[in-house]
Short mmCIF file of C-alpha atoms in Angstrom, two decimals:
data_model
loop_
_atom_site.label_atom_id
_atom_site.label_comp_id
_atom_site.label_asym_id
_atom_site.label_seq_id
_atom_site.Cartn_x
_atom_site.Cartn_y
_atom_site.Cartn_z
CA MET W 138 -19.57 -8.63 7.34
CA ALA W 139 -17.31 -7.82 4.05
CA GLN W 140 -18.78 -7.16 0.96
CA PHE W 141 -16.73 -9.15 -1.73
CA ILE W 142 -16.05 -7.33 -5.31
CA LYS W 143 -14.59 -8.92 -8.14
CA ILE W 144 -12.50 -6.17 -10.43
CA TYR W 145 -10.45 -7.30 -12.99
CA GLU W 146 -6.77 -6.25 -13.54
CA LYS W 147 -6.43 -5.80 -17.13
CA ASN W 148 -9.85 -2.94 -17.20
CA PRO W 149 -10.94 -2.54 -13.92
CA ASN W 150 -14.81 -1.55 -13.57
CA GLU W 151 -15.21 2.23 -12.67
CA SER W 152 -18.81 1.33 -10.56
CA ALA W 153 -16.55 -1.55 -8.87
CA VAL W 154 -13.88 0.68 -7.85
CA ALA W 155 -16.46 3.46 -7.10
CA LYS W 156 -18.06 1.43 -4.65
CA VAL W 157 -14.43 0.63 -3.10
CA VAL W 158 -13.55 4.42 -3.26
CA LYS W 159 -16.95 5.05 -0.91
CA VAL W 160 -16.25 2.78 1.54
CA LEU W 161 -12.85 4.16 1.98
CA LYS W 162 -14.19 8.00 2.15
CA GLU W 163 -16.52 6.68 4.79
CA GLY W 164 -13.57 5.48 7.11
CA GLY W 165 -13.61 1.48 6.32
CA LEU W 166 -10.81 -0.73 5.72
CA VAL W 167 -10.01 -2.28 1.75
CA ILE W 168 -8.16 -5.59 1.66
CA TYR W 169 -7.09 -5.12 -1.91
CA PRO W 170 -4.53 -6.59 -4.97
CA THR W 171 -1.18 -4.83 -5.88
CA ASP W 172 1.86 -5.93 -8.06
CA THR W 173 3.12 -8.31 -4.88
CA VAL W 174 0.67 -9.35 -2.32
CA TYR W 175 -2.57 -8.02 -0.84
CA GLY W 176 -2.94 -5.19 1.19
CA LEU W 177 -4.88 -3.97 3.93
CA GLY W 178 -5.80 -0.12 3.54
CA CYS W 179 -7.19 2.78 4.60
CA ASP W 180 -7.35 6.47 3.54
CA ILE W 181 -4.32 8.10 4.80
CA THR W 182 -6.72 11.56 6.15
CA ASN W 183 -8.85 9.46 7.94
CA THR W 184 -7.72 8.77 11.82
CA LYS W 185 -10.45 6.29 13.03
CA ALA W 186 -9.20 3.80 10.33
CA LEU W 187 -5.63 4.62 10.80
CA GLU W 188 -6.43 2.93 14.14
CA ARG W 189 -8.28 0.27 13.65
CA ILE W 190 -5.38 -0.94 10.92
CA ALA W 191 -3.06 -0.67 14.16
CA LYS W 192 -4.98 -2.40 16.00
CA ILE W 193 -5.65 -5.23 13.74
CA LYS W 194 -2.04 -5.04 13.13
CA GLY W 195 -1.20 -4.89 16.98
CA VAL W 196 1.00 -1.75 16.87
CA LYS W 197 0.09 1.57 18.10
CA LEU W 198 -0.16 3.94 15.49
CA GLU W 199 2.50 6.58 15.90
CA LYS W 200 5.08 3.47 15.44
CA ALA W 201 3.32 1.97 13.20
CA ASN W 202 5.50 1.08 9.87
CA PHE W 203 2.76 1.32 7.52
CA SER W 204 3.86 2.27 3.58
CA PHE W 205 1.49 5.05 1.65
CA ILE W 206 0.26 4.36 -1.79
CA CYS W 207 0.60 6.84 -4.29
CA SER W 208 -0.40 6.71 -7.77
CA ASP W 209 2.56 8.13 -9.63
CA LEU W 210 5.69 10.22 -8.88
CA SER W 211 4.39 13.64 -8.32
CA HIS W 212 2.14 12.33 -5.49
CA ILE W 213 4.62 11.02 -3.79
CA SER W 214 6.25 14.73 -3.52
CA ASP W 215 3.30 15.85 -1.60
CA TYR W 216 4.66 14.12 1.39
CA VAL W 217 8.47 13.76 1.17
CA LYS W 218 11.07 15.78 1.38
CA GLN W 219 12.57 16.87 -1.97
CA ILE W 220 14.43 14.80 -3.26
CA ASP W 221 18.28 14.94 -5.34
CA THR W 222 18.48 13.96 -9.20
CA ALA W 223 20.02 10.66 -8.00
CA THR W 224 16.93 9.43 -6.16
CA PHE W 225 14.45 10.61 -8.61
CA LYS W 226 16.30 8.72 -11.62
CA ILE W 227 15.91 5.23 -9.27
CA LEU W 228 12.29 6.44 -8.37
CA LYS W 229 11.70 7.09 -12.30
CA ARG W 230 13.39 3.67 -13.62
CA SER W 231 11.24 1.17 -10.97
CA LEU W 232 8.11 3.15 -10.68
CA PRO W 233 5.12 1.31 -10.76
CA GLY W 234 6.83 -1.51 -9.48
CA PRO W 235 7.24 -4.12 -6.80
CA TYR W 236 9.19 -1.67 -4.52
CA THR W 237 8.90 0.68 -1.12
CA PHE W 238 11.07 2.95 -1.21
CA ILE W 239 12.01 5.10 2.22
CA LEU W 240 12.23 8.95 2.02
CA PRO W 241 12.47 11.40 3.89
CA GLY W 242 8.92 12.66 4.76
CA ASN W 243 7.86 16.41 4.91
CA ASN W 244 5.31 18.55 6.59
CA ASN W 245 2.34 17.31 5.15
CA LEU W 246 2.70 13.83 6.90
CA PRO W 247 -0.57 13.45 8.72
CA LYS W 248 -0.75 14.39 11.98
CA GLU W 249 -0.82 10.65 13.37
CA PHE W 250 2.87 10.00 11.45
CA LYS W 251 4.32 13.79 12.60
CA LYS W 252 7.13 11.93 14.64
CA LYS W 253 8.22 9.93 11.99
CA THR W 254 11.04 11.36 9.75
CA THR W 255 11.03 8.86 6.92
CA VAL W 256 7.53 7.60 5.48
CA GLY W 257 7.89 4.44 3.09
CA ILE W 258 6.11 4.84 -0.50
CA ARG W 259 4.95 2.03 -3.15
CA VAL W 260 3.64 3.02 -6.52
CA PRO W 261 2.44 -0.78 -7.23
CA ASN W 262 2.25 -2.15 -10.89
CA ASN W 263 -1.59 -2.85 -10.55
CA GLU W 264 -4.34 -1.07 -12.08
CA ILE W 265 -6.71 -2.19 -9.13
CA ALA W 266 -4.74 -0.48 -6.59
CA LEU W 267 -3.37 2.94 -8.84
CA GLU W 268 -7.20 3.32 -9.62
CA ILE W 269 -8.22 3.51 -6.61
CA VAL W 270 -6.11 5.98 -5.22
CA ARG W 271 -6.81 7.97 -8.49
CA GLN W 272 -10.22 8.29 -7.59
CA LEU W 273 -9.26 8.55 -3.84
CA GLY W 274 -7.47 11.69 -4.36
CA ASN W 275 -4.97 10.64 -2.03
CA PRO W 276 -2.88 7.93 -0.44
CA ILE W 277 -3.89 4.82 1.25
CA VAL W 278 -2.14 3.58 3.72
CA SER W 279 -1.43 0.06 3.19
CA SER W 280 0.35 -3.26 5.38
CA SER W 281 0.35 -6.54 3.70
CA ILE W 282 -1.59 -9.41 4.57
CA HIS W 283 0.24 -12.24 6.37
CA ASP W 284 -0.45 -15.94 6.44
CA ASP W 285 -0.83 -18.12 9.45
CA ASP W 286 0.68 -20.71 7.33
CA ALA W 287 4.25 -21.39 8.51
CA VAL W 288 5.58 -22.45 4.83
CA LEU W 289 3.16 -19.14 2.58
CA GLU W 290 4.62 -15.73 4.12
CA TYR W 291 1.04 -14.15 2.44
CA SER W 292 -2.04 -14.72 1.39
CA THR W 293 -2.64 -15.13 -2.07
CA ASP W 294 -6.10 -16.79 -2.74
CA PRO W 295 -8.68 -13.60 -2.42
CA GLU W 296 -11.80 -16.30 -1.04
CA LEU W 297 -9.52 -17.42 1.95
CA ILE W 298 -8.65 -14.08 2.34
CA PHE W 299 -12.25 -13.05 2.25
CA GLU W 300 -13.10 -16.50 4.68
CA LYS W 301 -10.53 -14.89 7.13
CA TRP W 302 -11.14 -11.40 6.98
CA GLN W 303 -14.58 -10.68 6.51
CA ASP W 304 -15.52 -9.77 9.80
CA LEU W 305 -12.52 -7.54 10.24
CA VAL W 306 -12.75 -5.26 7.15
CA ASP W 307 -15.46 -3.54 5.31
CA VAL W 308 -14.55 -4.50 1.46
CA VAL W 309 -12.31 -7.39 0.14
CA ILE W 310 -11.27 -7.48 -3.79
CA ASP W 311 -11.05 -10.04 -5.83
CA GLY W 312 -8.39 -9.09 -8.30
CA GLY W 313 -7.39 -12.56 -8.78
CA TYR W 314 -4.48 -14.54 -7.16
CA GLY W 315 -1.84 -12.53 -5.57
CA ASP W 316 1.84 -12.80 -5.34
CA ASN W 317 3.43 -14.12 -1.77
CA ILE W 318 6.71 -12.34 -2.68
CA GLY W 319 6.65 -8.89 -0.56
CA SER W 320 8.08 -5.94 -2.37
CA THR W 321 11.50 -5.09 -2.09
CA ILE W 322 12.21 -2.41 0.36
CA ILE W 323 15.22 0.32 -0.70
CA ASP W 324 16.17 2.94 2.27
CA LEU W 325 16.73 6.20 0.37
CA SER W 326 16.66 8.84 2.78
CA GLU W 327 20.28 8.55 3.81
CA ASN W 328 23.90 9.66 1.33
CA GLU W 329 23.62 5.60 -0.17
CA PRO W 330 20.91 3.45 -0.90
CA ILE W 331 20.16 0.72 1.64
CA VAL W 332 18.36 -2.67 0.82
CA ILE W 333 16.07 -3.52 3.62
CA ARG W 334 14.89 -6.59 2.02
CA GLU W 335 15.00 -8.11 -0.91
CA GLY W 336 11.88 -9.08 -2.60
CA LYS W 337 9.88 -8.87 -6.08
CA GLY W 338 12.18 -6.18 -7.36
CA SER W 339 15.27 -6.38 -8.87
CA LEU W 340 18.09 -4.47 -7.38
CA ASP W 341 19.22 -3.99 -10.66
CA ILE W 342 17.51 -0.78 -10.54
CA LEU W 343 20.55 0.63 -8.20
#
């Protein structure tokens, strides 16, 4: 059964974050808050954990469109090809924030994603998520938590998330109520930005 750990976003408790990071380093799965919806994540370098997430989501790992949660812009450059000035300006204007940007991946992508030419990158404006990634030292691979409710697309109440997911994951973080609007997804891998999904993030950044 998963641990249920309360962490406050305003000033995340370091020892609580360290507990979460320890679980991630040991190949565990964690449900954590972002600036949009709750996410299901694992350490990007752990193959077994990646396979567990793919199995839960019912997708083949090499075909899965997971996002990489990074802590800042320099972190992003570890996994994407060199970006032009216009793209950099868009990222600088909007991150951290409720966006997923699709960018051309480079050779540092984990072996499970080597066949992919692009990668979805997020730097959420949420101190809990950012602090976990900072302490972990590399990105979290992430997928949104969806709700079975026909009206609500995403699960927002951490206690209900825990009830539903406690036997599938290793930690559920209670970071307060989540949002039920996903991130805005923008493809920046081609010459012109393409909006894939309009979500919480404003399109004024383009």
